[in-house]
mmCIF file of C-alpha atoms in Angstrom:
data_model
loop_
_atom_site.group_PDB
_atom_site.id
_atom_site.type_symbol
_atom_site.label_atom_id
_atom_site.label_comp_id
_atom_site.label_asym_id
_atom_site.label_seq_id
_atom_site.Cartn_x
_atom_site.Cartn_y
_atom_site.Cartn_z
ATOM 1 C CA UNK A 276 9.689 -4.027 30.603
ATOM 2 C CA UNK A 277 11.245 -1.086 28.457
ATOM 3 C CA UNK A 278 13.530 -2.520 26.232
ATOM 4 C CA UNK A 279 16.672 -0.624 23.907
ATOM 5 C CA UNK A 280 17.872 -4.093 22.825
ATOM 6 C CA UNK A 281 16.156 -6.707 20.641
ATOM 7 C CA UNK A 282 12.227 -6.038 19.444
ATOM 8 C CA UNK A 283 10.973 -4.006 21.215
ATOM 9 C CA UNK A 284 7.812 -0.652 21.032
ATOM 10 C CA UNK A 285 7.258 2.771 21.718
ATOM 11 C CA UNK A 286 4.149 4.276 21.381
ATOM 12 C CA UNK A 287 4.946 8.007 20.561
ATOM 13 C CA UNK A 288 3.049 11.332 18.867
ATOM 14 C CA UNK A 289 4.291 12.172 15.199
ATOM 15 C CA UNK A 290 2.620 15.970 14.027
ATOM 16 C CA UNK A 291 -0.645 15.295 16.545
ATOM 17 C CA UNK A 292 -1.114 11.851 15.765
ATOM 18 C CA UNK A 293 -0.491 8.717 17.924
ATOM 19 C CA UNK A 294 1.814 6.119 16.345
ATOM 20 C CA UNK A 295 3.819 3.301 17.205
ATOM 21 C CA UNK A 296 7.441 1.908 16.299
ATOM 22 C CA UNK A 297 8.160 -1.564 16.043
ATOM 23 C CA UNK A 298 11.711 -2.331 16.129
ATOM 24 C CA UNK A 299 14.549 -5.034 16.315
ATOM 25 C CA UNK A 300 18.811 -4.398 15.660
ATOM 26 C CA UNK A 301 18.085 -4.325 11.528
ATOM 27 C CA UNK A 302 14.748 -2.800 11.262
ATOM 28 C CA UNK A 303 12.145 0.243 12.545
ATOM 29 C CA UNK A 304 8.795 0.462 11.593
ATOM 30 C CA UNK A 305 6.594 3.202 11.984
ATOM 31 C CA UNK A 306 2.665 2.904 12.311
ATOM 32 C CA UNK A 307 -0.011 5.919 12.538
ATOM 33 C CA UNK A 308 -2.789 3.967 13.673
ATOM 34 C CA UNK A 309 -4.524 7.728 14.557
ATOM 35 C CA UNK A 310 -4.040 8.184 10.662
ATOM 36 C CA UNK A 311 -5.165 5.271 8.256
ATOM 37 C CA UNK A 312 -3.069 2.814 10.614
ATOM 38 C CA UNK A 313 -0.427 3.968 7.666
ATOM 39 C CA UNK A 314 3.325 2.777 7.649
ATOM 40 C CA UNK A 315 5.107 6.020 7.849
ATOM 41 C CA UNK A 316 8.449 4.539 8.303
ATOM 42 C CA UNK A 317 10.321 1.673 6.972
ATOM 43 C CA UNK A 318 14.001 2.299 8.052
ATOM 44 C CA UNK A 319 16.925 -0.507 7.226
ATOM 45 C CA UNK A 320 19.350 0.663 10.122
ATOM 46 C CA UNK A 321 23.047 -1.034 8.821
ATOM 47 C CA UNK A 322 22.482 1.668 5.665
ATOM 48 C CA UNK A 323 20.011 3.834 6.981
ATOM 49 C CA UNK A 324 17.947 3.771 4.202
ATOM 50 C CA UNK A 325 13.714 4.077 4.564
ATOM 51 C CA UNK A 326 12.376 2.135 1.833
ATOM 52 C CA UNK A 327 9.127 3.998 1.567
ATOM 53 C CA UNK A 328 8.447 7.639 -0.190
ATOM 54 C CA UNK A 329 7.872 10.052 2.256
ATOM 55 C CA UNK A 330 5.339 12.918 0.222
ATOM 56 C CA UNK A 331 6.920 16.369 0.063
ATOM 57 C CA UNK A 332 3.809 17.693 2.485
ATOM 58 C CA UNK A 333 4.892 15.391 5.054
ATOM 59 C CA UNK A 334 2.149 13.681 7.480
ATOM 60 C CA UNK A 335 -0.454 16.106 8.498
ATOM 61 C CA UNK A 336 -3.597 14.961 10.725
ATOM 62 C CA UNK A 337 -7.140 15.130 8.418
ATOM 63 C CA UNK A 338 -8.850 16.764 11.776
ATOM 64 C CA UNK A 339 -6.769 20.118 11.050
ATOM 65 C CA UNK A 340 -6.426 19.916 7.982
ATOM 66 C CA UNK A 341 -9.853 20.844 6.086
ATOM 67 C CA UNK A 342 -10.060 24.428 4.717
ATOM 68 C CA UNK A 343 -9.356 23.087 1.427
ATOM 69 C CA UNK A 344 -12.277 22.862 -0.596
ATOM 70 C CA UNK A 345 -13.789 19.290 0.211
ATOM 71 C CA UNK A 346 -14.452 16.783 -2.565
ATOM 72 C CA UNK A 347 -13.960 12.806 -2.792
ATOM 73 C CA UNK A 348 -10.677 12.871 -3.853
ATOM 74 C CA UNK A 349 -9.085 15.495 -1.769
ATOM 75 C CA UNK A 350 -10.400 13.832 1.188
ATOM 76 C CA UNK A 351 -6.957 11.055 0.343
ATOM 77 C CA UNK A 352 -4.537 13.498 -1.607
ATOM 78 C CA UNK A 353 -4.921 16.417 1.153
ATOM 79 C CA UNK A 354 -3.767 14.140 3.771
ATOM 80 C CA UNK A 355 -1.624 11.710 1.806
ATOM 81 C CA UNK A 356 1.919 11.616 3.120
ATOM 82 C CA UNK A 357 3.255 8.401 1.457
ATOM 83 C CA UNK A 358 3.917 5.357 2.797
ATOM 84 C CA UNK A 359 2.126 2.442 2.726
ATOM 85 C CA UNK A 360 -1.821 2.268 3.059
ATOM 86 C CA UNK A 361 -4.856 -0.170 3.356
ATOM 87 C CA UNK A 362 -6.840 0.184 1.028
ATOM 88 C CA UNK A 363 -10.594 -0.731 1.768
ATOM 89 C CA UNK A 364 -13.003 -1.698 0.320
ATOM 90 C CA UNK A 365 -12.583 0.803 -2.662
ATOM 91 C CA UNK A 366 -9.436 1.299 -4.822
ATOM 92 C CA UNK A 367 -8.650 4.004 -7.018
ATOM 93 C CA UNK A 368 -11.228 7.230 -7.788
ATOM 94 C CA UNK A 369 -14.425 7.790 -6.009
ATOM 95 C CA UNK A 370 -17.165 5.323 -6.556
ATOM 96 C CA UNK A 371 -20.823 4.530 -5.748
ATOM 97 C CA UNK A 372 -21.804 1.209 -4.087
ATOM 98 C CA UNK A 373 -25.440 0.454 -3.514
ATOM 99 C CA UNK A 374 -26.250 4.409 -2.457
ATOM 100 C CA UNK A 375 -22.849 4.405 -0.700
ATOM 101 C CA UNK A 376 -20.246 7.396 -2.005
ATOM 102 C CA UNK A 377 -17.359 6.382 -1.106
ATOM 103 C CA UNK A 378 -13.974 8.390 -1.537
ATOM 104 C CA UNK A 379 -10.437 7.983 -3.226
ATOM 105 C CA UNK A 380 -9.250 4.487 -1.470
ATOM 106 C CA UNK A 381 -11.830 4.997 0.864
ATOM 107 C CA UNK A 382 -13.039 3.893 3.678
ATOM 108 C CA UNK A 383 -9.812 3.099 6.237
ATOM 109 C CA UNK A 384 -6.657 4.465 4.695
ATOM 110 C CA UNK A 385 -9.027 8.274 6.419
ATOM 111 C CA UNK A 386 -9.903 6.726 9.582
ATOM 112 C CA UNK A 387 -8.279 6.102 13.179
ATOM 113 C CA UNK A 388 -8.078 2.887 13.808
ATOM 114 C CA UNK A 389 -7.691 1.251 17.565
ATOM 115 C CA UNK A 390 -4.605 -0.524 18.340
ATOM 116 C CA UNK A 391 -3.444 -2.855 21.025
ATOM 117 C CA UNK A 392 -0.314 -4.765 21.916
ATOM 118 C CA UNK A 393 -0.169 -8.481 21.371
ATOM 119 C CA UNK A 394 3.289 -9.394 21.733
ATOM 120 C CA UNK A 395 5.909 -7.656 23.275
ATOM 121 C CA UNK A 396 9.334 -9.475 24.008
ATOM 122 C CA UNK A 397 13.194 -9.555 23.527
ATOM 123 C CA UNK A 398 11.777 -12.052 20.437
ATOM 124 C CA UNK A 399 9.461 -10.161 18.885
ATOM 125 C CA UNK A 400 6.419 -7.696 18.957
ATOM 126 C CA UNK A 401 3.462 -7.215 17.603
ATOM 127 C CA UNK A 402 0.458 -4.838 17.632
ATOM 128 C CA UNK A 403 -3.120 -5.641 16.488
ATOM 129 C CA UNK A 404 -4.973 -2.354 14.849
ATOM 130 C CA UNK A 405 -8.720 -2.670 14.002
ATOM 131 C CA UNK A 406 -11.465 -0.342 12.404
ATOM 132 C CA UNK A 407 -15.227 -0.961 11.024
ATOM 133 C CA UNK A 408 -16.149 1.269 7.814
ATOM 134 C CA UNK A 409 -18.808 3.967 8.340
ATOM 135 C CA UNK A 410 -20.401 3.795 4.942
ATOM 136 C CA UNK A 411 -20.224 -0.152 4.837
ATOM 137 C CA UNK A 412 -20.421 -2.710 7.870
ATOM 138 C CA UNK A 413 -17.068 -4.032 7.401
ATOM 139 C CA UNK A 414 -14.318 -4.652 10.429
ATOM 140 C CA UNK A 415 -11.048 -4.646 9.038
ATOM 141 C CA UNK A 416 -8.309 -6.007 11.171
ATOM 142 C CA UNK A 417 -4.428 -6.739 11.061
ATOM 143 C CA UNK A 418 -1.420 -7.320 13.006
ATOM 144 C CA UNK A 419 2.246 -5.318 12.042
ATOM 145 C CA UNK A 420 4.875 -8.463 13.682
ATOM 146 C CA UNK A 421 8.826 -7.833 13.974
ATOM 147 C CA UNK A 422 10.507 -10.676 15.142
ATOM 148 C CA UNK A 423 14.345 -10.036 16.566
ATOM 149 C CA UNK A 424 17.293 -10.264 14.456
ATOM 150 C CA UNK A 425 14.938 -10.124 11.000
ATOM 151 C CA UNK A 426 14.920 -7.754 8.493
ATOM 152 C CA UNK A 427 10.927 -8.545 7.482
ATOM 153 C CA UNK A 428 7.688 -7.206 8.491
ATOM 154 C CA UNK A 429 4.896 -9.665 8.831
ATOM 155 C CA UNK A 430 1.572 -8.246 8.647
ATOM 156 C CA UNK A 431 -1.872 -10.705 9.018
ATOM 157 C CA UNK A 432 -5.423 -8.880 7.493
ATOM 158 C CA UNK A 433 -8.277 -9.824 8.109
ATOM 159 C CA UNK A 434 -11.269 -8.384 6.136
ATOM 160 C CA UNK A 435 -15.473 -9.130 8.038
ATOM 161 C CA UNK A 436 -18.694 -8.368 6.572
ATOM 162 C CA UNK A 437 -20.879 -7.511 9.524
ATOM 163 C CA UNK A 438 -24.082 -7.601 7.816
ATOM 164 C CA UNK A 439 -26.665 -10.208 6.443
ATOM 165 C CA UNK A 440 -26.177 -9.562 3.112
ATOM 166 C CA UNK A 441 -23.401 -10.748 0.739
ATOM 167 C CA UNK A 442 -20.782 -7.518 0.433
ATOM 168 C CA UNK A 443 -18.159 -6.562 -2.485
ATOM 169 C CA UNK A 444 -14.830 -4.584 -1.764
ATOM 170 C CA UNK A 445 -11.871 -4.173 -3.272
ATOM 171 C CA UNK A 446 -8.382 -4.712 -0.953
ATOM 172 C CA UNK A 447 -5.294 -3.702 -1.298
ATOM 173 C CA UNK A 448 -1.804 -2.726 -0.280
ATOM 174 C CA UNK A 449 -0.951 0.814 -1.165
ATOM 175 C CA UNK A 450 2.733 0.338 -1.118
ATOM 176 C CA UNK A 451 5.133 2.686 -2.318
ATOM 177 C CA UNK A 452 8.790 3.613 -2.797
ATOM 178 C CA UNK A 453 11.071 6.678 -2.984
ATOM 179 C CA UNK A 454 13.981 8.475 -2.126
ATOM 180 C CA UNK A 455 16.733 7.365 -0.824
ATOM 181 C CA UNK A 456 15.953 4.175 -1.948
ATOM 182 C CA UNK A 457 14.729 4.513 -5.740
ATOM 183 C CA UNK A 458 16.725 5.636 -8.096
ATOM 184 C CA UNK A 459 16.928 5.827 -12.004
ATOM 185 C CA UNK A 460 17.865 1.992 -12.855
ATOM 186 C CA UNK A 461 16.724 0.063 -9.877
ATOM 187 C CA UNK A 462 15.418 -3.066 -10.977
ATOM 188 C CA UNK A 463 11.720 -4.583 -10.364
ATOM 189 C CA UNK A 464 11.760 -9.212 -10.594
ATOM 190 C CA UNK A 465 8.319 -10.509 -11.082
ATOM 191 C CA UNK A 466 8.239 -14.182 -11.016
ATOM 192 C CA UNK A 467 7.627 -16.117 -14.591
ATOM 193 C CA UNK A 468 4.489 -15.937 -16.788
ATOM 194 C CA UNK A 469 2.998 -12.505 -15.525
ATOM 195 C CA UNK A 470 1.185 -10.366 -17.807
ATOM 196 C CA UNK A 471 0.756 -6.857 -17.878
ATOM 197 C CA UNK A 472 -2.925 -4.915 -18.389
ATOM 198 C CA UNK A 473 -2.431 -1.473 -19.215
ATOM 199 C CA UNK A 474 -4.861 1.164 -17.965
ATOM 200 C CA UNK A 475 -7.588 1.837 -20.138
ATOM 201 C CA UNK A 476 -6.678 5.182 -20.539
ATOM 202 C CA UNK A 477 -3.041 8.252 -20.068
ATOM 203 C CA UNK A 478 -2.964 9.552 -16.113
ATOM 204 C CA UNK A 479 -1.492 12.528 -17.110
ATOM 205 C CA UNK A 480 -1.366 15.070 -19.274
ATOM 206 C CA UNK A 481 2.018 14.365 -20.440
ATOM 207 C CA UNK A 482 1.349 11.011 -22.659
ATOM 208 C CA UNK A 483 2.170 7.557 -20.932
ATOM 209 C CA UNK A 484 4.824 4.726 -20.757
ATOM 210 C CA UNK A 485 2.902 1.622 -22.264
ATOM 211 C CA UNK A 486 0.508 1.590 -25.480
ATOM 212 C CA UNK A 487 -3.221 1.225 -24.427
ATOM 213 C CA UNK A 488 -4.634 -2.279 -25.406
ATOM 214 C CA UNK A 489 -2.451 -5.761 -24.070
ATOM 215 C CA UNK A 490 -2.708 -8.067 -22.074
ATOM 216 C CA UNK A 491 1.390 -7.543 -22.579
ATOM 217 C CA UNK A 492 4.009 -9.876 -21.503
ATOM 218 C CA UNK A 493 6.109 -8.403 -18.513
ATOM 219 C CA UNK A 494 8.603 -6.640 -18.683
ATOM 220 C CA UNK A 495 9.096 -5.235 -22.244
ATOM 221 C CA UNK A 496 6.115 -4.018 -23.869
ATOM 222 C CA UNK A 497 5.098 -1.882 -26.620
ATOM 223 C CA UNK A 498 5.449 1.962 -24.995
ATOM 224 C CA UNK A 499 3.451 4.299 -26.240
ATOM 225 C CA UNK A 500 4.121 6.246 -29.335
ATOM 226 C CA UNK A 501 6.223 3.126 -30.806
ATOM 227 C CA UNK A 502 8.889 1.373 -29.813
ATOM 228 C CA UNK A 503 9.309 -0.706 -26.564
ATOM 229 C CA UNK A 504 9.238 -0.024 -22.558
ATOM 230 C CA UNK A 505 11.052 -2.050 -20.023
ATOM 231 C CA UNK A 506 8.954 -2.041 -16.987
ATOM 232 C CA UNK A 507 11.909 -3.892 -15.181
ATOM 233 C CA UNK A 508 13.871 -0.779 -15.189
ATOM 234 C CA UNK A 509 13.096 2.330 -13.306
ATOM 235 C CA UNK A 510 13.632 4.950 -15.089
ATOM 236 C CA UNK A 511 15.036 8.730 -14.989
ATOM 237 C CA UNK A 512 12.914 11.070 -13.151
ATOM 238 C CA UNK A 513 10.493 13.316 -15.867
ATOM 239 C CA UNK A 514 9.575 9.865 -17.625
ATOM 240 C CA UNK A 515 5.465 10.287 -17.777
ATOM 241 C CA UNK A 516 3.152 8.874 -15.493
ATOM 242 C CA UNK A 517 1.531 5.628 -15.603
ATOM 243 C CA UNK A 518 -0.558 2.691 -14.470
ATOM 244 C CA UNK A 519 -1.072 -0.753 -15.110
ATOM 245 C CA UNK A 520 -1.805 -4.018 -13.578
ATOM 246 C CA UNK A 521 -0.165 -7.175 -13.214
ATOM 247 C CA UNK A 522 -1.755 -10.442 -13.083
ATOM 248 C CA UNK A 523 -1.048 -14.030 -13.918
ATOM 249 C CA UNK A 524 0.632 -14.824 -10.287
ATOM 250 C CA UNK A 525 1.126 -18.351 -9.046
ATOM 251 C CA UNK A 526 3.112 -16.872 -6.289
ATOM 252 C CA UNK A 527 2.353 -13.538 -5.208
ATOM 253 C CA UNK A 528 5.762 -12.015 -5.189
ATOM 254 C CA UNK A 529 7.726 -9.357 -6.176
ATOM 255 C CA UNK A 530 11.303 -7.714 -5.646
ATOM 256 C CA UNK A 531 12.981 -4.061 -6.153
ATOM 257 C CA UNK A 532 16.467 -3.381 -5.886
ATOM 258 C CA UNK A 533 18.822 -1.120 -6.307
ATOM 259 C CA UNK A 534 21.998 -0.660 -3.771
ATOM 260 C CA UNK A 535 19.731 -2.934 -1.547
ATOM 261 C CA UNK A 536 16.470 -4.675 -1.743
ATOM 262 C CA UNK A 537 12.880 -5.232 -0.839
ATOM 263 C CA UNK A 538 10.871 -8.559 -1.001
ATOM 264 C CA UNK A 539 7.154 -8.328 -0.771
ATOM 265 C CA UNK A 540 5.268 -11.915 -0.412
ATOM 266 C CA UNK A 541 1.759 -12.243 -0.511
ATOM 267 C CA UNK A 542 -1.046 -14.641 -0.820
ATOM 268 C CA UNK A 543 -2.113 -14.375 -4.784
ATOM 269 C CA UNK A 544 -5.331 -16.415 -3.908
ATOM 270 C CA UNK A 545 -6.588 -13.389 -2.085
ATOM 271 C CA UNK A 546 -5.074 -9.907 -4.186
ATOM 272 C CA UNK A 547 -4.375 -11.861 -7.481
ATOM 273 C CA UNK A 548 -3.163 -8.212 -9.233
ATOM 274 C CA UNK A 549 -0.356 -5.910 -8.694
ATOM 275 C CA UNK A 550 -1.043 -2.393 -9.353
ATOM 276 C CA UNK A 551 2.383 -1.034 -10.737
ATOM 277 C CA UNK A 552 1.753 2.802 -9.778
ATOM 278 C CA UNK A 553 4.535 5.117 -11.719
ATOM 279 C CA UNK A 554 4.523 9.057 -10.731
ATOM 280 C CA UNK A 555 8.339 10.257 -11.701
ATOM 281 C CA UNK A 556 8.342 13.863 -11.914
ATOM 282 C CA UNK A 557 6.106 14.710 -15.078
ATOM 283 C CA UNK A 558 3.029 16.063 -13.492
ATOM 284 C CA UNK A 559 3.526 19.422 -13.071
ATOM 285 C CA UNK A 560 0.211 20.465 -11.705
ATOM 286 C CA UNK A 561 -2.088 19.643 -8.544
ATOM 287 C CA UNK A 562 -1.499 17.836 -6.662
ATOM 288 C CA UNK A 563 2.494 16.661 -7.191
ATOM 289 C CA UNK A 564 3.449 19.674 -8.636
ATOM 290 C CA UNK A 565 6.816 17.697 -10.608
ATOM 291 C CA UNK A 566 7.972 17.160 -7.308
ATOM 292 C CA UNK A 567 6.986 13.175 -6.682
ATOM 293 C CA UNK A 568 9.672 10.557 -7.969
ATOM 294 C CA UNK A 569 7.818 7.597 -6.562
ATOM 295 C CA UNK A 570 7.154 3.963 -8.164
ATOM 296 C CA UNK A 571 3.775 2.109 -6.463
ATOM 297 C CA UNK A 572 3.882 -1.848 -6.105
ATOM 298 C CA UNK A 573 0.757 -2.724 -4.668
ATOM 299 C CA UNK A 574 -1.231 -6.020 -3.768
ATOM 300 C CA UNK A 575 -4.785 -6.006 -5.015
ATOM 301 C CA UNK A 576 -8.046 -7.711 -4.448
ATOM 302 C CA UNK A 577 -9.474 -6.246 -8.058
ATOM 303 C CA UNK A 578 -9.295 -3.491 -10.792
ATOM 304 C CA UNK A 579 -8.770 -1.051 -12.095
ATOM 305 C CA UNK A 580 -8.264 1.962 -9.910
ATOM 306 C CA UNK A 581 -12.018 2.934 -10.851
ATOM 307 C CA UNK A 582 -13.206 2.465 -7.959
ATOM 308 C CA UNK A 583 -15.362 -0.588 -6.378
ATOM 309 C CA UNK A 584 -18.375 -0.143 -9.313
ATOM 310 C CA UNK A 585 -16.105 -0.609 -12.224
ATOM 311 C CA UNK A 586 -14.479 -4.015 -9.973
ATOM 312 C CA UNK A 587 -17.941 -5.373 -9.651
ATOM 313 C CA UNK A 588 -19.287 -4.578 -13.207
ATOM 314 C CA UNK A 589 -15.876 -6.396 -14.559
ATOM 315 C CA UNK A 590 -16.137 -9.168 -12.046
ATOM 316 C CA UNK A 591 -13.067 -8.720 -10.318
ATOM 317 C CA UNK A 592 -14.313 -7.301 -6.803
ATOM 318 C CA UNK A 593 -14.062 -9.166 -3.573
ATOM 319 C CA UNK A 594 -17.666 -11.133 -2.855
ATOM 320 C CA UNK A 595 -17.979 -11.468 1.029
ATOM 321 C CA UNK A 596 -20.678 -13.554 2.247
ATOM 322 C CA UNK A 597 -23.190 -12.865 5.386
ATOM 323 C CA UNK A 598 -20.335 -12.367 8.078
ATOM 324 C CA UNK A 599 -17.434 -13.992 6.070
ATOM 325 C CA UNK A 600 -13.668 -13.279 6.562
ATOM 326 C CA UNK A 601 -11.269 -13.328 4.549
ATOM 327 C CA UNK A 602 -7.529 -13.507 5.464
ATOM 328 C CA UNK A 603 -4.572 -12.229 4.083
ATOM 329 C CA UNK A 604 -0.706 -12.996 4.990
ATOM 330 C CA UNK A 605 2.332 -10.638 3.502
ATOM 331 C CA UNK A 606 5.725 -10.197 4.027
ATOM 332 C CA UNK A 607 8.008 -7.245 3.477
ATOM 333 C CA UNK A 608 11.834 -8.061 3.980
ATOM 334 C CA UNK A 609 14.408 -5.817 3.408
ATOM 335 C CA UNK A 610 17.413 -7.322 1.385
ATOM 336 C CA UNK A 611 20.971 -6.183 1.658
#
């Protein structure tokens, strides 16, 4: 029965592409399963505020979208609107995997994935969204849950090589925030004894926040240039662009706050690194143009955003087994 009380769904068309919103009185979600099965929308209703960036291009569907001239990593950035992804089984630039190319976070966050409902009550609902890869015989599978009178998203993954040969991937959570919720000086809690790898090299022309080399302690480290970076502290937009990954988790949490909050749980066991993504305005050419003020906080299997031949070659990739799964359980709860 149609509900406007409590959870409850809608399955609706956003720009060509069919989505549906999972709601409840504090929260609405927004899912494009015809696009990446992406979260388009995460919207605390008491202060109206949607946690995740929205890109300045907006959503656009990769089927009309392809006059551009192709490569591996315009194949993502074309058609990337924000939001929050699944990344699988490569993370970060375009890689090669046994003969397989595959693409910028390729394979899912491009493809339409199926979805059915599974729940669908005045308590809560749930939809179940699966895919299999094209270039590797993976089924990836997971289930967006809203239970009434919460403000957190549950989300269960669920990762299956198909094939009779042990796999690698990497997996993660491509997770990130923006306007209206980040601002200069919103604050980022890790919990105790993390460590922080910088990337191995600058992502942008414009220099970088943290000095190459590390492991560093979180959150001040030495910045690049001398002196010392808080990573705790977001900072004011034109600050250069960066990367680097956190590891040492016992717990795989993390929170960001500024008028209100967001706490992201996760199973460590399974994406032991956080990728700490920061794009705030410096890069001035293709394809953000100085207009991206965005910080990433993202769950991962492996890195660094090399792509899935550099995760293997440093031993941090994902090894499925002959028709393994792996599972994954993660949280997102707004607080306020």
């Amino acid at each position: 029965m149609r509900r406007n009380w409590a959870a409850r769904l809608r399955h609706i068309t956003i720009d060509g592409l069919r989505a549906v919103v999972l709601e409840n009185e504090r929260l609405r979600v927004t899912v494009v399963p015809g696009k990446g099965g992406d979260v388009v929308e995460f919207l605390h209703k008491p202060t109206d505020t949607d946690l995740v960036w929205l890109s300045p291009q907006g959503l656009r569907d990769p089927r009309d979208h392809l006059q551009g001239a192709a490569d591996d990593v315009a194949q993502f950035v074309d058609h990337y609107e924000g939001g929050w992804q699944e990344v699988f089984p490569n993370g970060g630039a375009p890689s090669e995997y046994r003969g397989a190319r595959l693409a910028q976070h390729g394979e899912v966050s491009g493809l339409p994935w199926e979805y059915e409902v599974v729940a669908d009550s005045e308590t809560e609902v749930a939809v179940r969204l699966h895919v299999r890869t094209r270039r590797l015989p993976y089924l990836v599978e997971k289930v967006f849950r809203l239970r009434s009178g919460t403000a957190a998203l549950e989300v269960e993954g669920r990762v299956t090589n198909e094939s009779d040969l042990p796999l690698h991937a990497m997996w993660g959570q491509h997770i990130v925030y923006g306007l209206p919720f980040l601002r200069p000086g919103a604050t980022i809690r890790l919990p105790e004894g993390v460590t922080v790898i910088p990337h191995e090299s600058a992502i942008g022309p414009g220099g970088r926040r943290v000095r190459a080399g590390g492991p560093w302690q979180w959150p001040v480290v030495p910045a690049d240039g001398g002196g010392e970076t808080d990573l705790s502290v977001v900072p004011e937009r034109g600050t250069p662009s960066d990367i680097v990954y956190l590891t040492g988790f016992d717990e795989g949490w993390y929170e960001i706050s500024g008028d209100i909050g967001m706490r992201v749980e996760w199973d460590a066991r399974v994406l032991p690194y956080l990728w700490m993504w920061q794009e705030l305005g410096a890069s001035t050419d293709h394809p953000w143009w100085g207009r991206a003020y965005t910080v990433g906080l993202e769950p991962f299997s492996s890195m660094p955003t090399d792509g899935l031949a550099a995760a293997v070659a440093n031993g941090t990739a994902l090894t499925l087994d002959p028709h393994e799964t792996k599972e994954l359980r993660l949280r997102a709860e707004v607080l306020a």
